[in-house]
Coordinates of C-alpha atoms and ligand atoms in Angstrom, one line a residue:
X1 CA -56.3 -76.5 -0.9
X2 CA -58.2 -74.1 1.8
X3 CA -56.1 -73.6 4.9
X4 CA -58.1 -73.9 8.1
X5 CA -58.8 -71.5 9.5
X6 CA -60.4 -72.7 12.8
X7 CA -60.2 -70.5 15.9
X8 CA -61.3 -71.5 19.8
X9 CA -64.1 -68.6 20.1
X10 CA -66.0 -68.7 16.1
X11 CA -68.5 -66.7 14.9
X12 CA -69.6 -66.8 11.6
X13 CA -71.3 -64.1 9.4
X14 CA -72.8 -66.3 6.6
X15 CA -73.6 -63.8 3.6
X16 CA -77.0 -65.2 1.9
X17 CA -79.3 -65.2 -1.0
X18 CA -78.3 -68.5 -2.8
X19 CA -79.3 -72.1 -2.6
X20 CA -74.8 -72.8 -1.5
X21 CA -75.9 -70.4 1.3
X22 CA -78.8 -72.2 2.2
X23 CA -76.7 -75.4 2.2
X24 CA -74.1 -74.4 4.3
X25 CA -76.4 -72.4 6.9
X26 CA -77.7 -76.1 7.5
X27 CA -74.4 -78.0 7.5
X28 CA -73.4 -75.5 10.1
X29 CA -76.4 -75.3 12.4
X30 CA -75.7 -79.9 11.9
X31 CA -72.2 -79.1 13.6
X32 CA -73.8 -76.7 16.1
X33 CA -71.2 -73.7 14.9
X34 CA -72.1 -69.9 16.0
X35 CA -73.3 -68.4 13.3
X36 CA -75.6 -65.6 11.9
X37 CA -77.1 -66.0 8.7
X38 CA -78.1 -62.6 6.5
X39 CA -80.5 -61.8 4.2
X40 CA -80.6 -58.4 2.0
X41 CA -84.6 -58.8 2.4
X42 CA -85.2 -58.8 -1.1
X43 CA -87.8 -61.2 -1.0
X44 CA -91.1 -61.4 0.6
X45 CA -91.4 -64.9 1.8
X46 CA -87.2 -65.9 2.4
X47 CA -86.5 -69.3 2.8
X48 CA -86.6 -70.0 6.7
X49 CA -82.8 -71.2 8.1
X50 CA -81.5 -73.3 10.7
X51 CA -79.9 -70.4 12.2
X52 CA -80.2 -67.2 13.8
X53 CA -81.6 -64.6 10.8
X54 CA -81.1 -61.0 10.3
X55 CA -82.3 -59.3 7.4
X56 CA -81.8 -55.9 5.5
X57 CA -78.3 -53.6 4.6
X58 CA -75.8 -53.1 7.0
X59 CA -75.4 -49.7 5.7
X60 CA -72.4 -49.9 4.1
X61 CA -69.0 -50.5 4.4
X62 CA -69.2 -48.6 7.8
X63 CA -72.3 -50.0 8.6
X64 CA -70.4 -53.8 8.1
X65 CA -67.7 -52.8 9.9
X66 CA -69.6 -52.1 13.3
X67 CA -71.9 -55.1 13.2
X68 CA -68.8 -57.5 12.5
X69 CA -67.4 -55.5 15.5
X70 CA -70.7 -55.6 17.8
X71 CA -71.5 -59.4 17.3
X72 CA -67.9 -60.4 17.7
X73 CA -67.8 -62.2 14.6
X74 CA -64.7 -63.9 13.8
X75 CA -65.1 -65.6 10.2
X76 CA -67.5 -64.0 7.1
X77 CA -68.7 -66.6 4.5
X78 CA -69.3 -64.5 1.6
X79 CA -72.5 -66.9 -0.4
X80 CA -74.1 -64.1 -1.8
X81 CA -75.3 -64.3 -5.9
X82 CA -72.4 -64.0 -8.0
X83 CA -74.3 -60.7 -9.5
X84 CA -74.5 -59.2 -5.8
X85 CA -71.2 -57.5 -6.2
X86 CA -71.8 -54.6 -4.0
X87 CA -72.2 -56.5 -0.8
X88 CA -69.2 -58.9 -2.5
X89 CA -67.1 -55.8 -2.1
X90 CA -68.2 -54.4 0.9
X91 CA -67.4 -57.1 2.9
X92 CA -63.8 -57.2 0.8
X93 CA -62.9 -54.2 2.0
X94 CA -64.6 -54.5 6.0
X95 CA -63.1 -57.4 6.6
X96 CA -59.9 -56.1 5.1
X97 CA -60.4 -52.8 7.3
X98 CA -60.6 -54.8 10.2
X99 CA -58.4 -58.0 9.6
X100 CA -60.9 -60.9 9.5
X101 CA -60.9 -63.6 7.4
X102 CA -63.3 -63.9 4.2
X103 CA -64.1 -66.2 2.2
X104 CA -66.3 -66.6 -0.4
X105 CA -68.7 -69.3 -1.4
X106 CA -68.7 -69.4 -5.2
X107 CA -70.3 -71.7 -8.1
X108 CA -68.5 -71.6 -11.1
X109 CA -70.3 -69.8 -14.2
X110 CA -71.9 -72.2 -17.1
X111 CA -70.0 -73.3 -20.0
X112 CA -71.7 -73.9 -23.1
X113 CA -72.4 -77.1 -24.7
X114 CA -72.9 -77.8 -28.0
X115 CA -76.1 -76.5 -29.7
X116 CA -75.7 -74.0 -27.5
X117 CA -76.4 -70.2 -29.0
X118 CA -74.6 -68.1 -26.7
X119 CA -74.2 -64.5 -27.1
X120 CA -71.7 -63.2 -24.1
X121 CA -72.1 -59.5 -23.1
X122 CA -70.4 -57.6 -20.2
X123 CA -73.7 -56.4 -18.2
X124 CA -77.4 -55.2 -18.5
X125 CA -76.7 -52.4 -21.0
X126 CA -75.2 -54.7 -23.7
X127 CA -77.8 -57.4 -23.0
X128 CA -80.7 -54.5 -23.9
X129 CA -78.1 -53.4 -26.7
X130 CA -78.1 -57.2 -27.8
X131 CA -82.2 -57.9 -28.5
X132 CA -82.9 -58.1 -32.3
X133 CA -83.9 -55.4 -34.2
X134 CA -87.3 -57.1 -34.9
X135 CA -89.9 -57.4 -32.1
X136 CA -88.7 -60.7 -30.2
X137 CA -90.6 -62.9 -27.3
X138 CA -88.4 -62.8 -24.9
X139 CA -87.8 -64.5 -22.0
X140 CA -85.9 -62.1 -19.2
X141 CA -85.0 -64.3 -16.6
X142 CA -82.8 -61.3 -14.4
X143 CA -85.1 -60.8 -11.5
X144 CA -87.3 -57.8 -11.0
X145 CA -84.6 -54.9 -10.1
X146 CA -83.5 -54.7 -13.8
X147 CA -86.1 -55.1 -15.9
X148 CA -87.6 -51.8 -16.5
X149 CA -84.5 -50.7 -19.5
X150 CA -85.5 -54.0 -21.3
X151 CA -89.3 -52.8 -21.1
X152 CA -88.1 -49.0 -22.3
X153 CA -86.0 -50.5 -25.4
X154 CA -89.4 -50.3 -26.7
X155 CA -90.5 -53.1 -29.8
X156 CA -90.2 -56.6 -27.4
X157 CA -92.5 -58.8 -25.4
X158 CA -91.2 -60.3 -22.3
X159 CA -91.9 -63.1 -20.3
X160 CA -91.0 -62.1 -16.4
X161 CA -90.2 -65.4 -14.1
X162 CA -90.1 -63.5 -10.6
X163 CA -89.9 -65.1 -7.1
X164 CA -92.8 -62.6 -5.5
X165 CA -95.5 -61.9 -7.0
X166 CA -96.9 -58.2 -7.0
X167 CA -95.6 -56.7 -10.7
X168 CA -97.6 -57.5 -13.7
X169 CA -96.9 -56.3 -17.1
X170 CA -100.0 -55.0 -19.8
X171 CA -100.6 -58.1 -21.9
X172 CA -99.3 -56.2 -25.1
X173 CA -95.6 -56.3 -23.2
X174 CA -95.6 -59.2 -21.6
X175 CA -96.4 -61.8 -18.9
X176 CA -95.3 -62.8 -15.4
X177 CA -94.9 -66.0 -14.0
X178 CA -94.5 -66.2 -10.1
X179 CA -92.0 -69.0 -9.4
X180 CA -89.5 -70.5 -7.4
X181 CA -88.9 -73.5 -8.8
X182 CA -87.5 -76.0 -8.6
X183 CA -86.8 -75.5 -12.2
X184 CA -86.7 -78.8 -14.9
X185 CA -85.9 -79.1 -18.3
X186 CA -89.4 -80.0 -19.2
X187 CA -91.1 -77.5 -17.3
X188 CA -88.8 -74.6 -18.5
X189 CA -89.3 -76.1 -22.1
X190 CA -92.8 -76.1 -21.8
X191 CA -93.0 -72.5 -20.9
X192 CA -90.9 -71.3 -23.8
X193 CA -92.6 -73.4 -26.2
X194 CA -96.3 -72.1 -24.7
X195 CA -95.0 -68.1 -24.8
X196 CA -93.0 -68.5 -27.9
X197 CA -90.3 -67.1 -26.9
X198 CA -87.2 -66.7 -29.3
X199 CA -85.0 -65.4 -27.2
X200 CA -83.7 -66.0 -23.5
X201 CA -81.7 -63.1 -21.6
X202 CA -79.9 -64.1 -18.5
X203 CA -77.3 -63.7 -15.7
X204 CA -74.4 -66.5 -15.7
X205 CA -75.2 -67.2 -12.0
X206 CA -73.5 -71.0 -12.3
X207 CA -75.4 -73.8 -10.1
X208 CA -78.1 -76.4 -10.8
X209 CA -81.2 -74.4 -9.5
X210 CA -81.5 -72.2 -12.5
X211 CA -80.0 -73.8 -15.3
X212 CA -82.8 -75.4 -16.6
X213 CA -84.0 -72.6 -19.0
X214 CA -80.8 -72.7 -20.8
X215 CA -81.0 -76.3 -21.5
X216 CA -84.6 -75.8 -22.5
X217 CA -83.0 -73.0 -24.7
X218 CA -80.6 -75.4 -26.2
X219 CA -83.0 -78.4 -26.8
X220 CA -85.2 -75.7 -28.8
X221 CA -82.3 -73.8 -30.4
X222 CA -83.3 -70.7 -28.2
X223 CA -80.7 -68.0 -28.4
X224 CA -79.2 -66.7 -25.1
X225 CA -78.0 -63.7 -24.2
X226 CA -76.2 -64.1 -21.4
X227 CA -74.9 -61.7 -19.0
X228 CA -71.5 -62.0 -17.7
X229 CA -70.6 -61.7 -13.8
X230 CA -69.4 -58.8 -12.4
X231 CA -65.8 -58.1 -11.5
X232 CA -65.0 -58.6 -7.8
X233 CA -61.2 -57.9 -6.5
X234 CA -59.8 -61.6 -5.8
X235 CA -60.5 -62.9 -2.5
X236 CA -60.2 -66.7 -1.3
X237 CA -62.9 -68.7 -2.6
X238 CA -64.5 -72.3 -1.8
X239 CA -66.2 -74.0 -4.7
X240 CA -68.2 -76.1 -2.3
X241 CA -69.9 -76.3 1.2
X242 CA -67.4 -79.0 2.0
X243 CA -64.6 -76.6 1.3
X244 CA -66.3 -74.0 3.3
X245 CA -66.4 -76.2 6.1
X246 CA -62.7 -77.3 6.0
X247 CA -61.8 -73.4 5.6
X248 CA -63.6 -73.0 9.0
X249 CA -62.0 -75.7 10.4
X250 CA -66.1 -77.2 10.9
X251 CA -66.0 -81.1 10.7
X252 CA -69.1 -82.3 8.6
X253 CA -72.2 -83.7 10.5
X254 CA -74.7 -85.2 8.2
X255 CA -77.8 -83.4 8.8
X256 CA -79.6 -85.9 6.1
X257 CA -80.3 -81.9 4.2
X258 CA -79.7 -80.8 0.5
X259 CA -82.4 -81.1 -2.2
X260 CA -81.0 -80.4 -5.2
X261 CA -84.2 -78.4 -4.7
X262 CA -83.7 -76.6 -2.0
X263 CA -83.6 -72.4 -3.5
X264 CA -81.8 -69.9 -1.6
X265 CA -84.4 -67.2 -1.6
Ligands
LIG301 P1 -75.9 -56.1 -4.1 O1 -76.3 -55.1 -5.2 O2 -74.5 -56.6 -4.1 O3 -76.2 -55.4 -2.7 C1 -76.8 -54.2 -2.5 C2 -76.9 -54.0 -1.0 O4 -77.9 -54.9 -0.4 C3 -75.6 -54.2 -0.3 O5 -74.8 -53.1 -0.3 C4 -76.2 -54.5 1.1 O6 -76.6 -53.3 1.7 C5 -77.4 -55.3 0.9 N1 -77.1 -56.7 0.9 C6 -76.9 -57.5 -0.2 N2 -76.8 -58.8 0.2 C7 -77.0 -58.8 1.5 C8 -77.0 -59.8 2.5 N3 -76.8 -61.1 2.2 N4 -77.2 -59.5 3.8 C9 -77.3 -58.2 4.1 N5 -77.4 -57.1 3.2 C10 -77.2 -57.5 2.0 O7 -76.9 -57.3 -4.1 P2 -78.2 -57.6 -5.0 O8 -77.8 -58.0 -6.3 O9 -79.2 -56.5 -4.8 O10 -78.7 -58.9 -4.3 C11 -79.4 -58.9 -3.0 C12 -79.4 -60.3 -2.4 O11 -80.2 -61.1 -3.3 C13 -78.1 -60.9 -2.2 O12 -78.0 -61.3 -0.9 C14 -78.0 -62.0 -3.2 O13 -77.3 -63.1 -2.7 C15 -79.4 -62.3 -3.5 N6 -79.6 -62.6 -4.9 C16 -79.2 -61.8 -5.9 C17 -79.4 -62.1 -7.2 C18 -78.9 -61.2 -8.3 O14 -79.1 -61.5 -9.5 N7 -78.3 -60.1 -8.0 C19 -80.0 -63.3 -7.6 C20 -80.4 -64.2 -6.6 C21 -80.2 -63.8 -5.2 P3 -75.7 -52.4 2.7 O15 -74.7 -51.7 1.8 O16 -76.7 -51.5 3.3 O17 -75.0 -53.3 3.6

């Protein structure tokens, strides 16, 4: 149970980047709360939300501190990517500096099922460590910002799945596919199957929107290499939008919203 925490004069600083974000940005803007939504402006194109948008660093811990301060924001809704663990502890430790109540907006990881060949490792490095000794065709679905030590480890070809397009990869190491789903089983099998790729690397970011490829992985006996999250000091945590809403003391409006679809980027 999430106590309320509800407060006459609210402002919200909703941390983005994920389709839980996306969600709750709309099931607030429904219930007409104050509230900024951020993006780190990683993408080109960001999916447009329901409420007022900045986008880009804050500069820091400093930087956080100062903008929580300037735009009398009361409440911080932490829904970044489980992988986005700097801006995870940054606003740890502003809202901590400054006494303000955080929470964060979490899915839980993915378990595996059977058929399932999972190989855990702790981050990026182990994951590169991991690939076979033989030349593999692998499928790095990680984003853009860490691919370049896969590409240096030399022997593999990769398939690239990336939300902008812009980076393309000589045809001897690989191939990019611009994409931002929504991902299916049948879509992600047939693009396996049609590079054939023997071997998926990935992040356990949890949620529906990117699972796909792993059940494709599963239904082709694909092994995975998957990344484990990063470690982020506990903090209170909400494992849904409806949770996130009680924790702000927000009754639900039904905005008629949510495709499974929707991504967060
Ligand atoms: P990160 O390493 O934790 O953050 C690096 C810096 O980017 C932060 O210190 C902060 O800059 C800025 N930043 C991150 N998220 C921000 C936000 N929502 N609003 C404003 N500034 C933000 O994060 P990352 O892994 O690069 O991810 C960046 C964004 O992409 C996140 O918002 C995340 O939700 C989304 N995303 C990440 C992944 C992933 O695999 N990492 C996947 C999907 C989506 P300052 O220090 O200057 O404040």
């Amino acid at each position: 149970m999430i106590d309320s925490q509800a407060s006459a004069m609210q402002r919200v600083l909703l941390l983005g980047g994920t389709t839980e974000a996306s969600r709750l940005a709309q099931a607030l803007a429904a219930a007409h709360v104050d509230a900024v939504f951020s993006y780190a402006g990683r993408t080109d194109a960001p999916v447009a939300q329901p409420l007022p948008t900045r986008v880009g660093g804050f500069g820091g811990v400093a930087g956080l501190c100062e903008y929580l301060l300037a735009e009398r924001i009361t409440h911080v809704v932490d829904a970044t990517h489980p992988f986005a663990a700097q801006m995870s502890r940054h606003a740890i430790e502003a809202c901590g500096t400054l006494g303000l109540p955080l929470l964060a907006l979490e899915r839980p990881p993915w378990q595996p099922l059977p058929g399932d060949r999972w190989q855990h490792v702790p981050d990026l490095d182990s994951a590169v460590a991991a690939l076979p000794a033989e030349p593999a065709r692998v499928f790095l679905a990680i984003g853009r910002q860490h691919v370049q030590p896969f590409l240096d480890a030399g022997r593999h070809w990769f398939l690239l799945r990336l939300v902008d397009p812009g980076l393309s990869l000589p045809a001897e190491r690989g191939a990019v596919v611009v994409d931002r789903g929504p991902f299916t089983l049948a879509n992600d099998r047939a693009l396996l199957e049609r590079h054939g790729i023997t071997h998926v690397v990935a992040k356990n970011a949890g949620g529906q929107g990117a699972q796909a490829k792993l059940e494709a992985a599963r239904v082709l006996g694909c092994p995975v290499i998957l990344i484990d999250r990063p470690a982020i000091p506990l903090r209170p945590t909400a494992g849904t939008v409806a949770q996130a809403l009680q924790w702000l003391g927000v009754a639900q409006v039904d905005a008629g919203v949510h495709a499974a679809t929707d991504r967060g980027v």
